[in-house]
mmCIF file of C-alpha atoms in Angstrom:
data_model
loop_
_atom_site.group_PDB
_atom_site.id
_atom_site.type_symbol
_atom_site.label_atom_id
_atom_site.label_comp_id
_atom_site.label_asym_id
_atom_site.label_seq_id
_atom_site.Cartn_x
_atom_site.Cartn_y
_atom_site.Cartn_z
ATOM 1 C CA MET A 58 74.836 38.368 -106.840
ATOM 2 C CA SER A 59 74.387 36.673 -103.457
ATOM 3 C CA ASP A 60 76.679 33.869 -102.381
ATOM 4 C CA PRO A 61 74.938 30.639 -103.538
ATOM 5 C CA SER A 62 76.376 28.799 -100.528
ATOM 6 C CA GLU A 63 74.292 30.928 -98.147
ATOM 7 C CA PRO A 64 70.601 30.180 -97.527
ATOM 8 C CA ALA A 65 68.313 32.451 -99.506
ATOM 9 C CA ALA A 66 65.785 34.620 -97.686
ATOM 10 C CA THR A 67 63.088 32.992 -99.790
ATOM 11 C CA PRO A 68 63.501 29.794 -101.815
ATOM 12 C CA THR A 69 63.880 29.522 -105.558
ATOM 13 C CA ALA A 70 61.144 27.636 -107.366
ATOM 14 C CA VAL A 71 62.284 24.973 -109.820
ATOM 15 C CA LEU A 72 59.460 24.301 -112.279
ATOM 16 C CA LEU A 73 59.669 20.991 -114.142
ATOM 17 C CA PHE A 74 58.139 20.948 -117.634
ATOM 18 C CA ASN A 75 56.727 17.626 -118.828
ATOM 19 C CA LEU A 76 54.195 16.406 -121.373
ATOM 20 C CA GLY A 77 51.484 14.902 -119.181
ATOM 21 C CA GLY A 78 49.210 11.972 -119.859
ATOM 22 C CA PRO A 79 45.763 10.662 -118.966
ATOM 23 C CA ASP A 80 45.543 9.410 -115.382
ATOM 24 C CA ASP A 81 42.685 7.064 -116.250
ATOM 25 C CA LEU A 82 40.748 5.830 -119.287
ATOM 26 C CA ALA A 83 38.098 8.542 -118.977
ATOM 27 C CA SER A 84 40.833 11.175 -119.378
ATOM 28 C CA VAL A 85 42.189 9.798 -122.664
ATOM 29 C CA GLU A 86 39.948 11.740 -125.027
ATOM 30 C CA PRO A 87 40.398 15.153 -123.315
ATOM 31 C CA PHE A 88 44.153 14.543 -123.336
ATOM 32 C CA LEU A 89 44.070 13.817 -127.082
ATOM 33 C CA VAL A 90 42.034 16.953 -127.747
ATOM 34 C CA ASN A 91 44.640 19.070 -125.951
ATOM 35 C CA LEU A 92 47.466 17.319 -127.769
ATOM 36 C CA PHE A 93 46.043 17.632 -131.268
ATOM 37 C CA SER A 94 44.980 21.225 -130.668
ATOM 38 C CA ASP A 95 48.635 22.240 -130.299
ATOM 39 C CA ARG A 96 49.841 23.432 -133.705
ATOM 40 C CA GLU A 97 53.430 23.277 -132.483
ATOM 41 C CA ILE A 98 53.127 19.489 -132.667
ATOM 42 C CA ILE A 99 50.737 18.895 -135.544
ATOM 43 C CA GLU A 100 49.728 21.737 -137.828
ATOM 44 C CA LEU A 101 46.572 20.398 -139.433
ATOM 45 C CA PRO A 102 45.861 21.791 -142.917
ATOM 46 C CA ALA A 103 42.451 23.081 -141.813
ATOM 47 C CA GLY A 104 44.064 26.185 -140.298
ATOM 48 C CA ALA A 105 44.386 27.557 -136.767
ATOM 49 C CA ALA A 106 40.722 28.512 -136.413
ATOM 50 C CA LEU A 107 39.471 25.033 -137.262
ATOM 51 C CA GLN A 108 42.210 22.986 -135.595
ATOM 52 C CA PRO A 109 40.369 22.630 -132.249
ATOM 53 C CA LEU A 110 37.370 21.215 -134.115
ATOM 54 C CA PHE A 111 39.543 18.776 -136.073
ATOM 55 C CA ALA A 112 41.336 17.877 -132.830
ATOM 56 C CA ARG A 113 38.030 16.834 -131.276
ATOM 57 C CA VAL A 114 37.158 14.758 -134.344
ATOM 58 C CA ILE A 115 40.558 13.008 -134.327
ATOM 59 C CA ALA A 116 40.339 12.427 -130.577
ATOM 60 C CA LYS A 117 36.879 10.890 -130.976
ATOM 61 C CA LEU A 118 38.099 8.591 -133.760
ATOM 62 C CA ARG A 119 41.310 7.564 -132.049
ATOM 63 C CA GLY A 120 39.934 7.467 -128.526
ATOM 64 C CA PRO A 121 38.869 3.771 -128.478
ATOM 65 C CA SER A 122 42.208 2.428 -129.742
ATOM 66 C CA VAL A 123 44.244 4.704 -127.483
ATOM 67 C CA ARG A 124 42.138 3.696 -124.472
ATOM 68 C CA ARG A 125 42.883 0.061 -125.268
ATOM 69 C CA ASN A 126 46.591 0.854 -125.278
ATOM 70 C CA TYR A 127 46.405 2.574 -121.903
ATOM 71 C CA ALA A 128 44.296 -0.286 -120.551
ATOM 72 C CA ARG A 129 47.183 -2.624 -121.357
ATOM 73 C CA ILE A 130 49.581 -0.630 -119.165
ATOM 74 C CA GLY A 131 47.328 -0.390 -116.141
ATOM 75 C CA GLY A 132 44.547 1.980 -117.188
ATOM 76 C CA GLY A 133 46.431 5.264 -117.420
ATOM 77 C CA SER A 134 49.782 6.973 -117.671
ATOM 78 C CA PRO A 135 52.183 6.790 -114.708
ATOM 79 C CA GLN A 136 53.936 9.968 -115.829
ATOM 80 C CA LEU A 137 52.412 12.340 -113.279
ATOM 81 C CA ARG A 138 53.227 9.982 -110.418
ATOM 82 C CA LEU A 139 56.769 9.533 -111.690
ATOM 83 C CA THR A 140 57.260 13.256 -112.260
ATOM 84 C CA ARG A 141 56.071 13.953 -108.724
ATOM 85 C CA GLU A 142 58.613 11.430 -107.469
ATOM 86 C CA GLN A 143 61.315 13.134 -109.531
ATOM 87 C CA ALA A 144 60.269 16.522 -108.142
ATOM 88 C CA ALA A 145 60.276 15.318 -104.534
ATOM 89 C CA THR A 146 63.638 13.572 -104.886
ATOM 90 C CA LEU A 147 65.171 16.570 -106.668
ATOM 91 C CA GLU A 148 63.927 18.961 -103.977
ATOM 92 C CA GLN A 149 65.431 16.743 -101.296
ATOM 93 C CA ARG A 150 68.759 16.615 -103.130
ATOM 94 C CA LEU A 151 68.871 20.386 -103.749
ATOM 95 C CA ASN A 152 68.216 21.038 -100.063
ATOM 96 C CA ALA A 153 70.516 18.304 -98.764
ATOM 97 C CA GLU A 154 72.766 20.857 -97.071
ATOM 98 C CA GLY A 155 69.842 22.535 -95.354
ATOM 99 C CA GLY A 156 68.443 26.013 -95.693
ATOM 100 C CA GLY A 157 65.394 25.106 -97.760
ATOM 101 C CA ARG A 158 66.753 27.070 -100.702
ATOM 102 C CA TYR A 159 64.599 25.315 -103.325
ATOM 103 C CA ARG A 160 61.021 24.239 -103.881
ATOM 104 C CA VAL A 161 60.247 22.034 -106.889
ATOM 105 C CA PHE A 162 56.945 22.311 -108.773
ATOM 106 C CA ILE A 163 55.460 20.593 -111.835
ATOM 107 C CA ALA A 164 53.791 21.923 -115.002
ATOM 108 C CA MET A 165 52.362 19.430 -117.486
ATOM 109 C CA ARG A 166 51.661 20.627 -120.998
ATOM 110 C CA TYR A 167 48.436 18.743 -121.771
ATOM 111 C CA THR A 168 47.116 17.703 -118.356
ATOM 112 C CA ARG A 169 47.046 19.098 -114.856
ATOM 113 C CA PRO A 170 48.841 20.539 -113.018
ATOM 114 C CA THR A 171 49.188 23.166 -115.738
ATOM 115 C CA CYS A 172 51.542 26.128 -115.912
ATOM 116 C CA ALA A 173 48.744 28.267 -114.463
ATOM 117 C CA ASP A 174 48.326 25.793 -111.594
ATOM 118 C CA ALA A 175 52.060 25.842 -110.926
ATOM 119 C CA LEU A 176 52.284 29.639 -110.951
ATOM 120 C CA ALA A 177 49.393 29.860 -108.502
ATOM 121 C CA ALA A 178 51.144 27.403 -106.169
ATOM 122 C CA ILE A 179 54.450 29.277 -106.470
ATOM 123 C CA ALA A 180 52.751 32.601 -105.724
ATOM 124 C CA ALA A 181 50.925 31.081 -102.759
ATOM 125 C CA ALA A 182 54.294 29.968 -101.365
ATOM 126 C CA GLY A 183 55.535 33.567 -101.561
ATOM 127 C CA ILE A 184 58.237 32.709 -104.104
ATOM 128 C CA THR A 185 59.227 35.168 -106.830
ATOM 129 C CA ARG A 186 62.337 33.536 -108.350
ATOM 130 C CA ILE A 187 61.589 30.728 -110.835
ATOM 131 C CA VAL A 188 63.909 28.461 -112.809
ATOM 132 C CA THR A 189 62.078 26.348 -115.366
ATOM 133 C CA LEU A 190 63.732 22.997 -116.035
ATOM 134 C CA THR A 191 62.546 20.958 -118.979
ATOM 135 C CA LEU A 192 62.334 17.185 -118.689
ATOM 136 C CA PHE A 193 62.791 16.962 -122.462
ATOM 137 C CA PRO A 194 66.591 16.627 -122.799
ATOM 138 C CA HIS A 195 66.528 17.613 -126.492
ATOM 139 C CA TYR A 196 65.036 20.960 -127.452
ATOM 140 C CA SER A 197 62.172 21.141 -129.910
ATOM 141 C CA LYS A 198 59.558 23.788 -130.437
ATOM 142 C CA ALA A 199 57.039 20.924 -130.198
ATOM 143 C CA THR A 200 58.063 19.962 -126.657
ATOM 144 C CA THR A 201 60.009 22.436 -124.529
ATOM 145 C CA GLY A 202 59.116 25.249 -126.915
ATOM 146 C CA SER A 203 55.415 24.521 -126.580
ATOM 147 C CA SER A 204 55.665 24.273 -122.780
ATOM 148 C CA ARG A 205 57.586 27.550 -122.670
ATOM 149 C CA ARG A 206 54.966 29.373 -124.751
ATOM 150 C CA GLU A 207 52.181 28.011 -122.529
ATOM 151 C CA PHE A 208 54.159 29.159 -119.492
ATOM 152 C CA ASP A 209 54.576 32.635 -120.999
ATOM 153 C CA ARG A 210 50.837 32.852 -121.661
ATOM 154 C CA ALA A 211 50.086 31.855 -118.072
ATOM 155 C CA LEU A 212 52.687 34.307 -116.777
ATOM 156 C CA ALA A 213 51.085 37.142 -118.732
ATOM 157 C CA ARG A 214 47.781 36.510 -116.963
ATOM 158 C CA VAL A 215 49.131 36.960 -113.427
ATOM 159 C CA ASP A 216 50.298 40.000 -111.526
ATOM 160 C CA GLY A 217 53.981 40.884 -111.835
ATOM 161 C CA GLY A 218 56.799 40.150 -109.471
ATOM 162 C CA PHE A 219 58.330 36.957 -110.872
ATOM 163 C CA GLU A 220 61.927 36.730 -112.036
ATOM 164 C CA VAL A 221 62.267 33.800 -114.448
ATOM 165 C CA THR A 222 65.167 32.011 -116.121
ATOM 166 C CA HIS A 223 65.132 28.822 -118.155
ATOM 167 C CA ILE A 224 67.072 25.588 -118.601
ATOM 168 C CA ASP A 225 65.706 24.396 -121.913
ATOM 169 C CA ARG A 226 67.945 21.462 -122.947
ATOM 170 C CA PHE A 227 70.770 19.189 -121.789
ATOM 171 C CA PRO A 228 71.587 16.704 -124.590
ATOM 172 C CA ALA A 229 75.327 16.556 -123.894
ATOM 173 C CA ASP A 230 75.401 17.288 -120.173
ATOM 174 C CA PRO A 231 78.035 14.896 -118.733
ATOM 175 C CA ARG A 232 75.900 13.919 -115.738
ATOM 176 C CA TYR A 233 72.885 13.176 -117.923
ATOM 177 C CA LEU A 234 75.056 11.083 -120.245
ATOM 178 C CA GLU A 235 76.460 9.230 -117.245
ATOM 179 C CA ALA A 236 72.938 8.404 -116.036
ATOM 180 C CA MET A 237 71.914 7.179 -119.487
ATOM 181 C CA ALA A 238 75.126 5.212 -120.011
ATOM 182 C CA GLU A 239 74.607 3.422 -116.701
ATOM 183 C CA THR A 240 71.184 2.148 -117.789
ATOM 184 C CA ILE A 241 72.580 0.961 -121.127
ATOM 185 C CA ALA A 242 75.533 -0.839 -119.563
ATOM 186 C CA ARG A 243 73.279 -2.552 -117.038
ATOM 187 C CA ALA A 244 70.854 -3.739 -119.731
ATOM 188 C CA TRP A 245 73.693 -4.817 -122.043
ATOM 189 C CA ARG A 246 74.988 -7.128 -119.336
ATOM 190 C CA GLN A 247 71.638 -8.931 -119.337
ATOM 191 C CA ILE A 248 72.342 -10.217 -122.845
ATOM 192 C CA PRO A 249 74.204 -13.577 -122.664
ATOM 193 C CA ALA A 250 77.909 -12.929 -123.159
ATOM 194 C CA GLU A 251 78.194 -15.235 -126.158
ATOM 195 C CA ARG A 252 75.476 -13.270 -128.003
ATOM 196 C CA ARG A 253 76.611 -9.715 -127.323
ATOM 197 C CA ARG A 254 79.037 -9.580 -130.242
ATOM 198 C CA ASP A 255 76.206 -9.727 -132.768
ATOM 199 C CA ALA A 256 73.624 -7.813 -130.730
ATOM 200 C CA VAL A 257 72.449 -4.429 -132.037
ATOM 201 C CA LEU A 258 71.946 -1.284 -129.973
ATOM 202 C CA LEU A 259 68.777 0.419 -131.229
ATOM 203 C CA PHE A 260 68.318 4.018 -130.115
ATOM 204 C CA SER A 261 64.620 4.908 -130.332
ATOM 205 C CA ALA A 262 63.786 8.604 -130.069
ATOM 206 C CA HIS A 263 60.384 10.253 -130.168
ATOM 207 C CA GLY A 264 59.480 11.278 -133.702
ATOM 208 C CA LEU A 265 58.561 14.731 -134.969
ATOM 209 C CA PRO A 266 56.761 15.921 -138.103
ATOM 210 C CA GLN A 267 59.234 16.385 -140.949
ATOM 211 C CA LYS A 268 58.034 19.967 -141.398
ATOM 212 C CA VAL A 269 59.244 20.899 -137.908
ATOM 213 C CA ILE A 270 62.768 19.706 -138.699
ATOM 214 C CA ALA A 271 62.738 21.332 -142.145
ATOM 215 C CA GLU A 272 62.018 24.676 -140.479
ATOM 216 C CA GLY A 273 65.282 24.463 -138.535
ATOM 217 C CA ASP A 274 64.293 22.737 -135.306
ATOM 218 C CA PRO A 275 67.494 21.472 -133.583
ATOM 219 C CA TYR A 276 65.930 18.277 -132.206
ATOM 220 C CA VAL A 277 67.615 15.778 -134.535
ATOM 221 C CA GLN A 278 71.055 17.340 -134.081
ATOM 222 C CA GLU A 279 70.626 17.192 -130.305
ATOM 223 C CA ILE A 280 69.484 13.567 -130.467
ATOM 224 C CA GLU A 281 72.653 12.845 -132.444
ATOM 225 C CA ALA A 282 74.728 14.693 -129.828
ATOM 226 C CA THR A 283 73.360 12.443 -127.075
ATOM 227 C CA ARG A 284 73.853 9.358 -129.199
ATOM 228 C CA ALA A 285 77.483 10.269 -129.934
ATOM 229 C CA GLY A 286 78.134 11.153 -126.308
ATOM 230 C CA LEU A 287 76.761 7.832 -125.093
ATOM 231 C CA LEU A 288 78.724 5.775 -127.604
ATOM 232 C CA ASP A 289 81.902 7.596 -126.647
ATOM 233 C CA ARG A 290 81.251 7.209 -122.918
ATOM 234 C CA LEU A 291 80.428 3.504 -123.299
ATOM 235 C CA GLY A 292 83.317 2.793 -125.663
ATOM 236 C CA PHE A 293 80.785 0.889 -127.749
ATOM 237 C CA SER A 294 82.188 -0.638 -130.935
ATOM 238 C CA GLY A 295 79.313 -2.868 -132.018
ATOM 239 C CA ARG A 296 76.500 -2.114 -134.413
ATOM 240 C CA GLU A 297 74.102 0.641 -133.424
ATOM 241 C CA VAL A 298 71.201 2.286 -135.246
ATOM 242 C CA LEU A 299 68.789 5.155 -134.677
ATOM 243 C CA ALA A 300 65.054 5.186 -135.346
ATOM 244 C CA TYR A 301 62.023 7.253 -134.336
ATOM 245 C CA GLN A 302 58.792 6.183 -132.669
ATOM 246 C CA SER A 303 55.374 7.558 -131.665
ATOM 247 C CA ARG A 304 54.453 8.921 -135.063
ATOM 248 C CA THR A 305 50.810 9.930 -135.330
ATOM 249 C CA GLY A 306 48.503 12.229 -137.243
ATOM 250 C CA PRO A 307 48.025 12.941 -140.968
ATOM 251 C CA VAL A 308 51.466 14.469 -141.598
ATOM 252 C CA LYS A 309 54.868 13.191 -142.728
ATOM 253 C CA TRP A 310 57.179 12.252 -139.847
ATOM 254 C CA ILE A 311 60.939 11.841 -139.617
ATOM 255 C CA GLY A 312 62.245 8.314 -139.902
ATOM 256 C CA PRO A 313 63.072 5.539 -140.104
ATOM 257 C CA GLY A 314 60.372 4.255 -137.789
ATOM 258 C CA THR A 315 61.356 1.970 -134.921
ATOM 259 C CA GLU A 316 59.020 -0.793 -136.080
ATOM 260 C CA GLU A 317 60.441 -0.582 -139.606
ATOM 261 C CA MET A 318 63.978 -0.768 -138.227
ATOM 262 C CA LEU A 319 63.160 -3.848 -136.148
ATOM 263 C CA GLU A 320 61.664 -5.555 -139.196
ATOM 264 C CA GLN A 321 64.797 -4.707 -141.217
ATOM 265 C CA LEU A 322 67.108 -6.042 -138.517
ATOM 266 C CA GLY A 323 65.099 -9.243 -138.250
ATOM 267 C CA HIS A 324 65.204 -9.783 -141.996
ATOM 268 C CA GLU A 325 68.987 -9.332 -141.856
ATOM 269 C CA GLY A 326 69.196 -12.199 -139.372
ATOM 270 C CA VAL A 327 69.820 -10.161 -136.226
ATOM 271 C CA LYS A 328 68.715 -12.147 -133.179
ATOM 272 C CA ASP A 329 69.400 -9.792 -130.257
ATOM 273 C CA VAL A 330 68.419 -6.129 -129.959
ATOM 274 C CA LEU A 331 68.723 -3.733 -127.022
ATOM 275 C CA VAL A 332 66.287 -0.819 -127.385
ATOM 276 C CA VAL A 333 67.330 2.465 -125.778
ATOM 277 C CA PRO A 334 64.369 4.891 -125.458
ATOM 278 C CA LEU A 335 66.563 7.898 -126.090
ATOM 279 C CA SER A 336 64.398 10.975 -125.533
ATOM 280 C CA PHE A 337 62.346 9.835 -122.528
ATOM 281 C CA VAL A 338 63.291 10.415 -118.895
ATOM 282 C CA SER A 339 60.351 8.576 -117.341
ATOM 283 C CA ASP A 340 58.132 5.639 -118.202
ATOM 284 C CA HIS A 341 55.032 6.539 -120.184
ATOM 285 C CA ILE A 342 52.904 5.062 -122.981
ATOM 286 C CA GLU A 343 55.952 5.240 -125.282
ATOM 287 C CA THR A 344 57.998 2.851 -123.159
ATOM 288 C CA LEU A 345 55.404 0.708 -121.417
ATOM 289 C CA TYR A 346 53.176 0.102 -124.442
ATOM 290 C CA GLU A 347 55.118 0.955 -127.596
ATOM 291 C CA VAL A 348 58.539 -0.411 -126.646
ATOM 292 C CA ASP A 349 57.564 -3.160 -124.213
ATOM 293 C CA LEU A 350 54.507 -4.531 -126.036
ATOM 294 C CA LEU A 351 54.075 -3.241 -129.593
ATOM 295 C CA PHE A 352 57.726 -3.250 -130.662
ATOM 296 C CA ALA A 353 58.420 -6.486 -128.802
ATOM 297 C CA GLU A 354 55.729 -8.185 -130.893
ATOM 298 C CA THR A 355 57.170 -6.666 -134.073
ATOM 299 C CA ALA A 356 60.610 -7.992 -133.114
ATOM 300 C CA ARG A 357 59.312 -11.503 -132.445
ATOM 301 C CA ASN A 358 57.460 -11.566 -135.757
ATOM 302 C CA ALA A 359 60.676 -10.478 -137.497
ATOM 303 C CA GLY A 360 62.622 -13.383 -135.969
ATOM 304 C CA ILE A 361 64.396 -11.454 -133.222
ATOM 305 C CA THR A 362 64.533 -13.842 -130.274
ATOM 306 C CA GLY A 363 66.418 -11.669 -127.780
ATOM 307 C CA TYR A 364 64.587 -8.383 -127.202
ATOM 308 C CA TRP A 365 65.743 -6.082 -124.427
ATOM 309 C CA ARG A 366 65.287 -2.478 -123.377
ATOM 310 C CA THR A 367 66.992 -0.127 -120.956
ATOM 311 C CA ASP A 368 65.221 1.075 -117.828
ATOM 312 C CA ALA A 369 63.783 4.579 -117.900
ATOM 313 C CA LEU A 370 65.704 7.076 -115.808
ATOM 314 C CA ASN A 371 62.707 7.921 -113.605
ATOM 315 C CA SER A 372 64.190 8.847 -110.198
ATOM 316 C CA SER A 373 67.526 7.079 -110.523
ATOM 317 C CA PRO A 374 70.144 8.709 -108.268
ATOM 318 C CA LEU A 375 72.427 9.550 -111.192
ATOM 319 C CA PHE A 376 69.627 11.298 -113.075
ATOM 320 C CA ILE A 377 68.490 13.279 -110.046
ATOM 321 C CA GLU A 378 72.121 14.278 -109.534
ATOM 322 C CA ALA A 379 72.215 15.433 -113.167
ATOM 323 C CA LEU A 380 69.090 17.567 -112.713
ATOM 324 C CA ALA A 381 70.451 19.024 -109.482
ATOM 325 C CA GLY A 382 73.723 19.865 -111.195
ATOM 326 C CA LEU A 383 71.877 21.656 -113.991
ATOM 327 C CA VAL A 384 69.962 23.768 -111.484
ATOM 328 C CA GLU A 385 72.951 24.579 -109.287
ATOM 329 C CA THR A 386 75.133 25.534 -112.238
ATOM 330 C CA HIS A 387 72.377 27.683 -113.670
ATOM 331 C CA VAL A 388 71.604 29.495 -110.431
ATOM 332 C CA SER A 389 75.219 30.160 -109.502
ATOM 333 C CA HIS A 390 76.398 31.541 -112.854
ATOM 334 C CA THR A 391 76.713 35.257 -113.572
ATOM 335 C CA PRO A 392 73.683 36.211 -115.702
ATOM 336 C CA ALA A 393 75.607 38.800 -117.697
ATOM 337 C CA LEU A 394 77.926 36.083 -118.976
ATOM 338 C CA GLY A 395 75.106 33.852 -120.195
ATOM 339 C CA CYS A 396 74.333 30.364 -118.957
ATOM 340 C CA ALA A 397 77.439 28.224 -119.316
ATOM 341 C CA ASN A 398 75.322 25.071 -119.173
ATOM 342 C CA CYS A 399 72.506 25.433 -121.694
ATOM 343 C CA GLY A 400 73.553 28.396 -123.778
ATOM 344 C CA GLN A 401 69.932 29.505 -124.037
ATOM 345 C CA CYS A 402 69.393 31.252 -120.721
ATOM 346 C CA ALA A 403 66.986 34.167 -120.897
ATOM 347 C CA LYS A 404 66.385 36.318 -117.824
ATOM 348 C CA VAL A 405 62.929 37.865 -117.733
ATOM 349 C CA ALA A 406 61.651 40.176 -115.019
ATOM 350 C CA VAL A 407 57.863 40.289 -115.006
#
C-alpha cells in the first residue's frame, strides 16, 4: 500500500450519504413519493408491486400538511445546502497539507444529487477510488443500508473501474462524541445555574418501525452506545431520558415518542428540559420544525417553562475533524486486517 503521507497520483473520492429533502414546496410531494416507495423504511402491507402506487396515494394525502410544515421553516429543507457546506469544509480539511488527495461528493437518498449523479461526477473527474461516508452515525438498514443498496444499484449500471470501500457507522467514535458533547455542554450552560439541578436531558433520536428492530437492526444499540458515551464524556449525573421522534406511516414504531415523553415530564412537574437531537448531524425538518416548533409547543402545554435544544453539528470544526479522522483512519489502514474504525469495511473492485 502506498504511503498515505505522499500525494496520490489521482485523488480519492469521499462520497457523503445523506437523506435529502425538498428544496422548495413544489418538491415536497415527489420527495414523499420517493420516501414511501422505499420498503427499507416502510414496508406497506400491499406488497412490493403495489407500494409505489400506495406511496403516491400517501404522498397526495399528506402533501398539504407536510408543505405547511416546510413553509414554517422557510419553504424547504436546508439539508442540501448544509451537506454541501459539510462537503466543502471536509474537502478543505482533508487537503490542508496540500496535494489535493481528496475530492468530496454528495449522494442524497431521496433527492438529487443521487448516487448515479455522484458516480457520473466522480467518473468525469477521472477518479476511480471511492470511500463512501455515511452521515447517519448509527447504522440502520433504513438509512445507511438503503443508501448503500441504492449506491450498489447505480454502480452496477456504470462501466467498471471503481474501487470502493465504506464507512457505514461511527456511534462511539471519540471525535464524534467530543463534537456532540461540546454542543450539549454549551446548551446546558444556557440554563440558569439555579435550575440546572432539576433540569432533564432528553435525547431524541429518529424513530424506526418496530419491525425493523425486531429483525435484528442494530440501530437502537448504537443509539444507546452514543448516549452512554456522551454521558460518560460529560460526567453527567442528572436525570436523562431517551425518546424517538419522526414517526410516520401506518406501522408500529419504536418508542416512547418524544412528544409523549415531554408530556410525561411536564405532568411530573419538570420545568426545564434540554433536547438533544441525537441521530441528526445537520438541521432539517426534524430539528427546525419538530424540535423547535412542534415539541416546543407540546412542552409549553405540559407546563415546561424552560425548553432548550442543542445546536446541530452542521459544519462545526469538531465535527468536520471527526469526519476527517474517520476518512484518514479508513484510508491508511491495511485492508487485509479489516477497518479498525468501523468494523464493517468491505472492499469491492468493480
